[in-house]
């Protein structure tokens, strides 16, 4: 809205543009920083804060209600993406960037207003910071003694000399030398989930291949119902649609039918859904590679390999299966990851737990870029055509996706090993012990 905050438009007749000044760059980057800080605060806290609303008087959460909460949380998140990619984009295209960003400001203002108006009705969980002796732990904490797992970390909370280690009010004189039992157990829990978290990064590598799918769609026949042509960039909405349909089917159809058959509530655990999602992620890149192989062979037969803008006589609807599989992966693996991390990590780490999935997505983007660059540099050595050439009709994107499928299959077996070594999740130990007692 402020003309001085951006460089003037380019001169189309002379094809010359004026570079942005330092002040204009400062304004732009400051807005990016504020967006990142705001999004980081919301995304790291909203999911965990919502889960706290299901807290019972005994400190436990209803697993079934929590699973439904995570599922419908992502449905609402996906619907917001649909609105952003349709309504907000339409406003920006038709009314300009000023109105488009202004609409976003208005929406965020009302979101913040509604949040603060409802603040008195929220459940707010608090914790005490005072300490006792023996093992250094919080007063009132259920963790009085450290667990036997990863015992080498327990020495961090042992009080060797109360007079030297503690202040008169029971605090640690040097927090770097003496930790609480809660802190030690927090670190143990984090180290325990890291292998499973690492397996999720490969899944997000496959999900982050949307730019190549757009290239595929742009080189195929996208016309449906006569002359209506689906924009290549709009095919990503099928991911969201398939994810929403899966969540609705799972929650409203599949679970009630299974409960009626078994006579009791039935649901898939977070790790089971993560495993199914990991395998479906593998299937998605296999389907992508197969479709690309067929598309590339048609491009060769039609003699358009040297034309990067040529359209292959193949319907772009053949891309729907891979988009739907990616949507199922999101509906299973991504949702289950958040549920798993929040359920397994202590309450004091709930914000970190809710951001682990987002960090995995970010790392998946970086690793995907690294893999792409490595394959590009390796395959174009000696002057040959790169597998991921800018000319999609001349490259071999099918080979690239076959590499990803091999990586995904190895990752699936890695996930199974991680689940086996992880042992029972929180809340499952008691069930296992009860079964052992009943057998005895």
Coordinates of C-alpha atoms in Angstrom, one line a residue:
X1 CA 0.0 0.0 0.0
X2 CA 3.0 2.3 0.4
X3 CA 4.7 2.9 -2.9
X4 CA 8.0 3.8 -1.3
X5 CA 8.2 0.4 0.3
X6 CA 8.8 -1.4 -3.0
X7 CA 10.7 -0.7 -6.3
X8 CA 8.9 0.8 -9.2
X9 CA 7.4 -1.4 -11.9
X10 CA 9.7 -2.6 -14.7
X11 CA 9.8 -0.7 -18.0
X12 CA 8.4 -3.2 -20.4
X13 CA 9.5 -1.3 -23.5
X14 CA 13.2 -1.2 -22.5
X15 CA 13.0 -4.4 -20.4
X16 CA 14.8 -2.6 -17.6
X17 CA 14.1 -2.9 -13.9
X18 CA 15.1 -0.8 -10.9
X19 CA 16.7 -2.8 -8.0
X20 CA 15.2 -2.6 -4.6
X21 CA 16.9 -0.3 -2.0
X22 CA 18.3 -1.5 1.3
X23 CA 15.3 0.0 3.1
X24 CA 12.9 -1.9 0.8
X25 CA 14.7 -5.1 1.4
X26 CA 14.6 -4.5 5.1
X27 CA 10.8 -4.0 5.0
X28 CA 10.3 -7.2 3.0
X29 CA 12.6 -9.4 5.1
X30 CA 11.1 -8.0 8.3
X31 CA 7.6 -9.1 7.2
X32 CA 9.0 -12.6 6.5
X33 CA 10.6 -12.7 9.9
X34 CA 7.3 -11.7 11.6
X35 CA 5.4 -14.3 9.6
X36 CA 7.9 -17.0 10.6
X37 CA 7.8 -16.0 14.3
X38 CA 4.0 -15.8 14.3
X39 CA 3.6 -19.1 12.5
X40 CA 6.2 -20.8 14.7
X41 CA 4.3 -19.7 17.8
X42 CA 0.9 -20.8 16.5
X43 CA 2.0 -24.1 15.0
X44 CA 4.1 -25.1 17.9
X45 CA 1.4 -24.4 20.5
X46 CA -2.1 -24.8 19.0
X47 CA -2.0 -28.5 18.4
X48 CA -0.6 -29.3 21.9
X49 CA -2.9 -26.7 23.5
X50 CA -5.9 -28.3 21.9
X51 CA -4.9 -31.7 23.1
X52 CA -4.7 -30.3 26.7
X53 CA -8.4 -29.6 26.5
X54 CA -9.0 -33.4 26.6
X55 CA -7.2 -33.8 30.0
X56 CA -9.1 -35.9 32.6
X57 CA -9.0 -35.4 36.3
X58 CA -6.5 -38.3 36.6
X59 CA -4.1 -36.6 34.3
X60 CA -4.7 -39.0 31.4
X61 CA -6.3 -38.3 28.0
X62 CA -8.9 -40.3 26.1
X63 CA -7.0 -42.0 23.3
X64 CA -10.1 -42.3 21.0
X65 CA -11.1 -38.7 21.5
X66 CA -7.5 -37.5 21.0
X67 CA -7.2 -39.5 17.8
X68 CA -10.4 -37.9 16.5
X69 CA -9.2 -34.5 17.5
X70 CA -5.9 -34.8 15.6
X71 CA -7.7 -36.1 12.5
X72 CA -10.3 -33.3 12.4
X73 CA -7.6 -30.7 13.3
X74 CA -5.9 -31.6 10.0
X75 CA -9.2 -31.6 8.2
X76 CA -9.8 -28.0 9.3
X77 CA -6.2 -27.2 8.4
X78 CA -6.7 -28.6 4.9
X79 CA -9.9 -26.7 4.4
X80 CA -8.1 -23.5 5.3
X81 CA -5.6 -24.4 2.6
X82 CA -8.4 -24.9 0.1
X83 CA -9.8 -21.4 1.0
X84 CA -6.3 -19.9 0.8
X85 CA -5.7 -21.5 -2.7
X86 CA -9.1 -20.5 -4.0
X87 CA -10.7 -17.5 -2.3
X88 CA -7.6 -15.7 -1.2
X89 CA -5.9 -16.2 -4.5
X90 CA -9.0 -15.0 -6.4
X91 CA -9.1 -11.9 -4.3
X92 CA -5.4 -11.2 -5.0
X93 CA -5.8 -11.8 -8.7
X94 CA -8.9 -9.8 -9.1
X95 CA -8.4 -7.0 -6.6
X96 CA -4.7 -6.7 -6.2
X97 CA -2.1 -7.6 -3.6
X98 CA -3.1 -4.8 -1.3
X99 CA -6.7 -6.2 -0.9
X100 CA -5.4 -9.7 -0.8
X101 CA -3.0 -9.2 2.1
X102 CA -5.5 -6.8 3.7
X103 CA -8.0 -9.7 3.8
X104 CA -5.4 -11.9 5.5
X105 CA -4.9 -9.2 8.1
X106 CA -8.6 -9.0 8.8
X107 CA -8.9 -12.8 9.1
X108 CA -6.0 -13.0 11.5
X109 CA -7.4 -10.1 13.6
X110 CA -10.7 -11.9 14.1
X111 CA -8.9 -15.2 14.8
X112 CA -6.9 -13.6 17.6
X113 CA -10.0 -11.8 18.9
X114 CA -12.0 -15.1 19.1
X115 CA -9.1 -16.8 20.8
X116 CA -8.8 -14.2 23.5
X117 CA -12.6 -14.0 24.0
X118 CA -12.7 -17.8 24.6
X119 CA -9.6 -17.8 26.9
X120 CA -11.6 -18.0 30.1
X121 CA -13.1 -21.4 29.0
X122 CA -9.8 -23.1 28.2
X123 CA -8.1 -25.7 30.4
X124 CA -4.7 -24.3 31.3
X125 CA -2.3 -26.8 32.7
X126 CA 0.3 -25.4 35.2
X127 CA 3.3 -27.0 36.8
X128 CA 5.3 -26.2 40.0
X129 CA 9.0 -25.1 39.8
X130 CA 10.0 -25.8 43.4
X131 CA 12.3 -28.8 44.2
X132 CA 13.0 -31.4 46.8
X133 CA 16.0 -33.5 47.7
X134 CA 17.3 -37.1 47.1
X135 CA 17.1 -37.0 43.4
X136 CA 16.6 -33.5 42.2
X137 CA 13.0 -33.3 41.2
X138 CA 10.1 -30.9 41.1
X139 CA 7.8 -30.7 44.1
X140 CA 4.6 -32.5 43.4
X141 CA 6.0 -34.3 40.4
X142 CA 5.2 -38.0 39.9
X143 CA 8.7 -38.5 38.7
X144 CA 10.6 -38.9 42.0
X145 CA 13.1 -41.4 40.7
X146 CA 14.5 -41.7 37.2
X147 CA 13.6 -44.7 35.1
X148 CA 16.1 -47.6 34.4
X149 CA 16.1 -46.9 30.7
X150 CA 19.3 -45.2 29.5
X151 CA 20.7 -45.3 33.0
X152 CA 23.8 -43.5 32.0
X153 CA 21.8 -40.2 31.9
X154 CA 20.5 -40.6 35.5
X155 CA 23.8 -39.3 37.0
X156 CA 22.7 -35.8 35.8
X157 CA 20.0 -35.6 38.5
X158 CA 21.9 -37.2 41.4
X159 CA 22.5 -34.9 44.4
X160 CA 26.0 -35.8 45.6
X161 CA 26.3 -33.0 48.3
X162 CA 23.2 -31.1 49.2
X163 CA 25.2 -28.2 50.7
X164 CA 27.3 -27.7 47.6
X165 CA 24.7 -28.7 45.0
X166 CA 21.6 -26.9 46.3
X167 CA 20.7 -23.4 47.5
X168 CA 18.9 -22.9 50.8
X169 CA 15.5 -22.9 49.1
X170 CA 16.3 -26.2 47.3
X171 CA 17.2 -24.9 43.9
X172 CA 20.2 -26.2 41.9
X173 CA 23.2 -23.8 42.4
X174 CA 24.4 -24.7 38.9
X175 CA 21.6 -26.0 36.6
X176 CA 24.3 -27.1 34.1
X177 CA 25.7 -29.6 36.6
X178 CA 22.4 -30.7 38.3
X179 CA 19.2 -31.4 36.4
X180 CA 15.8 -32.5 37.6
X181 CA 14.4 -35.9 37.2
X182 CA 11.8 -34.4 34.8
X183 CA 14.6 -33.0 32.6
X184 CA 16.4 -36.3 32.4
X185 CA 13.2 -38.2 31.5
X186 CA 12.4 -35.5 29.0
X187 CA 15.7 -36.1 27.2
X188 CA 15.2 -39.9 27.4
X189 CA 11.8 -39.5 25.8
X190 CA 13.2 -37.3 23.0
X191 CA 16.1 -39.6 22.2
X192 CA 13.7 -42.5 22.1
X193 CA 11.4 -41.0 19.5
X194 CA 14.1 -39.7 17.2
X195 CA 14.6 -42.9 15.1
X196 CA 10.9 -43.0 14.3
X197 CA 11.0 -39.3 13.6
X198 CA 13.9 -39.8 11.2
X199 CA 11.9 -42.4 9.2
X200 CA 9.2 -39.8 8.7
X201 CA 11.6 -37.5 6.9
X202 CA 11.8 -39.9 3.9
X203 CA 8.0 -39.9 3.8
X204 CA 8.0 -36.1 3.5
X205 CA 10.7 -36.3 0.8
X206 CA 8.1 -38.1 -1.4
X207 CA 5.4 -35.7 -0.4
X208 CA 7.6 -32.7 -1.4
X209 CA 7.9 -33.8 -5.0
X210 CA 4.9 -31.7 -6.0
X211 CA 6.9 -29.4 -8.4
X212 CA 7.8 -32.4 -10.6
X213 CA 4.1 -33.5 -10.6
X214 CA 3.2 -30.0 -11.9
X215 CA 5.7 -30.5 -14.7
X216 CA 4.1 -33.8 -15.5
X217 CA 0.6 -32.2 -15.6
X218 CA 1.8 -29.3 -17.7
X219 CA 3.0 -31.7 -20.4
X220 CA -0.2 -33.8 -20.5
X221 CA -3.7 -33.2 -21.8
X222 CA -5.6 -31.5 -18.9
X223 CA -8.9 -30.9 -20.7
X224 CA -12.1 -32.3 -19.2
X225 CA -15.7 -31.9 -20.1
X226 CA -15.1 -30.3 -23.4
X227 CA -12.7 -27.4 -23.5
X228 CA -12.3 -26.8 -19.7
X229 CA -8.6 -27.2 -18.8
X230 CA -7.5 -27.8 -15.3
X231 CA -4.4 -25.6 -14.4
X232 CA -1.3 -27.7 -13.8
X233 CA -0.8 -26.1 -10.4
X234 CA -4.3 -27.0 -9.2
X235 CA -3.8 -30.7 -9.3
X236 CA -2.4 -30.5 -5.8
X237 CA -5.9 -29.9 -4.5
X238 CA -6.6 -33.7 -5.1
X239 CA -4.1 -34.4 -2.2
X240 CA -6.2 -32.3 0.1
X241 CA -9.5 -33.8 -1.1
X242 CA -8.3 -37.4 -0.7
X243 CA -7.0 -36.7 2.7
X244 CA -10.3 -35.1 3.9
X245 CA -12.3 -38.0 2.4
X246 CA -10.1 -40.5 4.1
X247 CA -10.4 -38.8 7.5
X248 CA -14.1 -38.6 7.2
X249 CA -14.4 -42.3 6.1
X250 CA -12.1 -43.5 8.8
X251 CA -13.7 -41.6 11.6
X252 CA -17.4 -41.8 10.6
X253 CA -17.6 -45.1 8.7
X254 CA -14.7 -47.5 9.3
X255 CA -14.3 -47.1 13.1
X256 CA -18.1 -47.3 13.9
X257 CA -18.4 -50.5 11.7
X258 CA -15.4 -52.1 13.4
X259 CA -16.7 -51.2 16.8
X260 CA -20.1 -52.7 16.0
X261 CA -18.5 -55.9 14.8
X262 CA -16.1 -56.3 17.8
X263 CA -18.6 -55.0 20.4
X264 CA -16.1 -52.5 21.7
X265 CA -14.3 -49.3 20.5
X266 CA -11.7 -50.2 17.9
X267 CA -9.0 -47.9 16.5
X268 CA -5.6 -48.1 14.8
X269 CA -2.7 -46.9 17.0
X270 CA -0.6 -44.0 15.9
X271 CA 2.3 -46.3 15.0
X272 CA 0.1 -48.6 12.9
X273 CA -1.2 -45.6 10.9
X274 CA 2.3 -44.3 10.5
X275 CA 3.4 -47.7 9.2
X276 CA 0.5 -47.9 6.7
X277 CA 1.2 -44.3 5.6
X278 CA 4.9 -45.0 5.1
X279 CA 4.1 -48.0 2.9
X280 CA 1.5 -46.0 0.9
X281 CA 4.2 -43.3 0.5
X282 CA 6.3 -46.0 -1.2
X283 CA 3.4 -47.0 -3.4
X284 CA 2.9 -43.3 -4.4
X285 CA 6.4 -43.0 -5.9
X286 CA 6.1 -46.4 -7.6
X287 CA 2.9 -45.2 -9.3
X288 CA 4.5 -41.8 -10.1
X289 CA 7.5 -43.6 -11.7
X290 CA 5.2 -45.9 -13.7
X291 CA 3.0 -43.1 -15.0
X292 CA 6.1 -41.1 -16.0
X293 CA 7.6 -44.1 -17.8
X294 CA 4.4 -44.4 -19.9
X295 CA 4.3 -40.6 -20.5
X296 CA 7.9 -40.5 -21.6
X297 CA 7.6 -43.5 -24.0
X298 CA 4.6 -41.7 -25.6
X299 CA 6.6 -38.5 -26.0
X300 CA 9.4 -40.5 -27.7
X301 CA 6.9 -42.2 -30.0
X302 CA 5.2 -38.9 -30.9
X303 CA 8.6 -37.4 -31.7
X304 CA 8.3 -34.5 -29.3
X305 CA 11.3 -35.3 -27.0
X306 CA 13.2 -32.2 -28.1
X307 CA 10.3 -29.8 -27.4
X308 CA 10.0 -29.0 -23.7
X309 CA 6.6 -27.4 -24.2
X310 CA 5.0 -30.1 -26.2
X311 CA 1.8 -31.8 -24.9
X312 CA 1.7 -35.6 -24.9
X313 CA -1.6 -37.2 -26.0
X314 CA -2.2 -38.7 -22.6
X315 CA -4.8 -37.5 -20.1
X316 CA -3.5 -35.8 -17.0
X317 CA -6.1 -37.7 -15.0
X318 CA -3.6 -40.5 -15.0
X319 CA -1.9 -38.4 -12.3
X320 CA -4.9 -38.7 -9.9
X321 CA -3.8 -42.1 -8.4
X322 CA -0.4 -40.7 -7.2
X323 CA -2.1 -37.5 -5.8
X324 CA -4.7 -39.6 -4.0
X325 CA -2.0 -41.8 -2.5
X326 CA -0.1 -38.8 -1.3
X327 CA -3.3 -37.5 0.3
X328 CA -3.7 -40.9 2.1
X329 CA -0.1 -40.6 3.3
X330 CA -0.9 -37.2 4.8
X331 CA -4.1 -38.5 6.3
X332 CA -2.3 -41.4 7.9
X333 CA 1.3 -40.7 8.6
X334 CA 1.3 -36.9 9.1
X335 CA -1.7 -36.9 11.5
X336 CA -0.4 -40.0 13.3
X337 CA 3.1 -38.5 13.8
X338 CA 1.7 -35.5 15.7
X339 CA -0.5 -37.8 17.8
X340 CA 2.5 -40.1 18.5
X341 CA 4.9 -37.4 19.5
X342 CA 2.4 -35.5 21.7
X343 CA 1.3 -38.8 23.4
X344 CA 4.9 -40.1 24.0
X345 CA 6.7 -37.0 25.0
X346 CA 6.1 -35.4 28.5
X347 CA 3.7 -32.6 28.9
X348 CA 6.5 -30.2 29.5
X349 CA 7.7 -30.9 25.9
X350 CA 4.3 -30.6 24.3
X351 CA 5.3 -27.6 22.2
X352 CA 8.4 -29.4 20.9
X353 CA 6.3 -32.5 20.3
X354 CA 3.8 -30.6 18.1
X355 CA 6.7 -29.0 16.0
X356 CA 8.6 -32.3 15.4
X357 CA 6.4 -33.1 12.4
X358 CA 6.9 -29.6 11.0
X359 CA 10.6 -29.8 11.4
X360 CA 10.5 -33.2 9.6
X361 CA 8.7 -31.6 6.7
X362 CA 11.3 -28.9 6.5
X363 CA 14.2 -31.3 6.6
X364 CA 12.4 -33.4 4.0
X365 CA 12.4 -30.4 1.7
X366 CA 16.1 -29.9 2.3
X367 CA 17.0 -33.5 1.8
X368 CA 14.8 -33.7 -1.3
X369 CA 16.7 -30.7 -2.7
X370 CA 20.1 -32.4 -1.9
X371 CA 19.0 -35.7 -3.6
X372 CA 17.8 -33.8 -6.6
X373 CA 21.0 -31.8 -6.9
X374 CA 23.2 -34.9 -6.4
X375 CA 21.3 -36.9 -9.1
X376 CA 21.4 -33.9 -11.4
X377 CA 25.2 -33.5 -11.1
X378 CA 25.9 -37.2 -11.3
X379 CA 23.7 -38.0 -14.4
X380 CA 24.8 -35.0 -16.5
X381 CA 28.5 -35.8 -16.3
X382 CA 30.2 -36.3 -19.6
X383 CA 27.8 -34.0 -21.3
X384 CA 24.8 -36.3 -21.1
X385 CA 21.2 -35.3 -20.5
X386 CA 20.3 -35.1 -16.8
X387 CA 17.6 -37.3 -15.5
X388 CA 15.9 -34.2 -14.2
X389 CA 16.4 -32.1 -17.2
X390 CA 14.5 -28.8 -17.6
X391 CA 13.0 -30.6 -20.7
X392 CA 10.8 -33.1 -19.0
X393 CA 10.2 -34.9 -22.4
X394 CA 13.9 -35.5 -22.8
X395 CA 15.0 -36.3 -19.2
X396 CA 14.3 -39.4 -17.2
X397 CA 12.2 -38.4 -14.2
X398 CA 11.0 -42.0 -14.1
X399 CA 14.6 -43.1 -13.1
X400 CA 14.6 -40.4 -10.5
X401 CA 11.3 -41.7 -8.9
X402 CA 12.6 -45.3 -9.1
X403 CA 15.5 -44.1 -6.9
X404 CA 13.0 -42.6 -4.5
X405 CA 11.0 -45.8 -4.4
X406 CA 14.0 -47.8 -3.5
X407 CA 14.8 -45.3 -0.7
X408 CA 11.2 -45.4 0.5
X409 CA 11.1 -49.2 0.6
X410 CA 14.3 -49.3 2.7
X411 CA 12.8 -46.6 4.9
X412 CA 9.7 -48.8 5.5
X413 CA 11.8 -51.6 6.8
X414 CA 13.8 -49.1 8.9
X415 CA 10.5 -47.9 10.4
X416 CA 9.5 -51.5 11.3
X417 CA 12.8 -52.0 13.1
X418 CA 12.4 -48.7 15.0
X419 CA 8.9 -49.8 16.1
X420 CA 10.2 -53.1 17.3
X421 CA 13.1 -51.6 19.3
X422 CA 10.9 -48.8 20.7
X423 CA 8.7 -51.2 22.7
X424 CA 5.2 -50.4 24.0
X425 CA 4.0 -46.9 23.9
X426 CA 2.7 -44.9 26.9
X427 CA -0.5 -46.5 28.2
X428 CA 0.4 -49.8 26.6
X429 CA 2.7 -51.0 29.4
X430 CA -0.2 -51.5 31.8
X431 CA -2.1 -53.5 29.2
X432 CA 0.9 -55.7 28.5
X433 CA 1.4 -56.3 32.3
X434 CA -2.3 -57.1 32.8
X435 CA -2.2 -59.7 30.0
X436 CA 0.9 -61.3 31.5
X437 CA -0.8 -61.5 34.9
X438 CA -4.0 -63.0 33.4
X439 CA -1.9 -65.6 31.5
X440 CA -0.1 -66.6 34.7

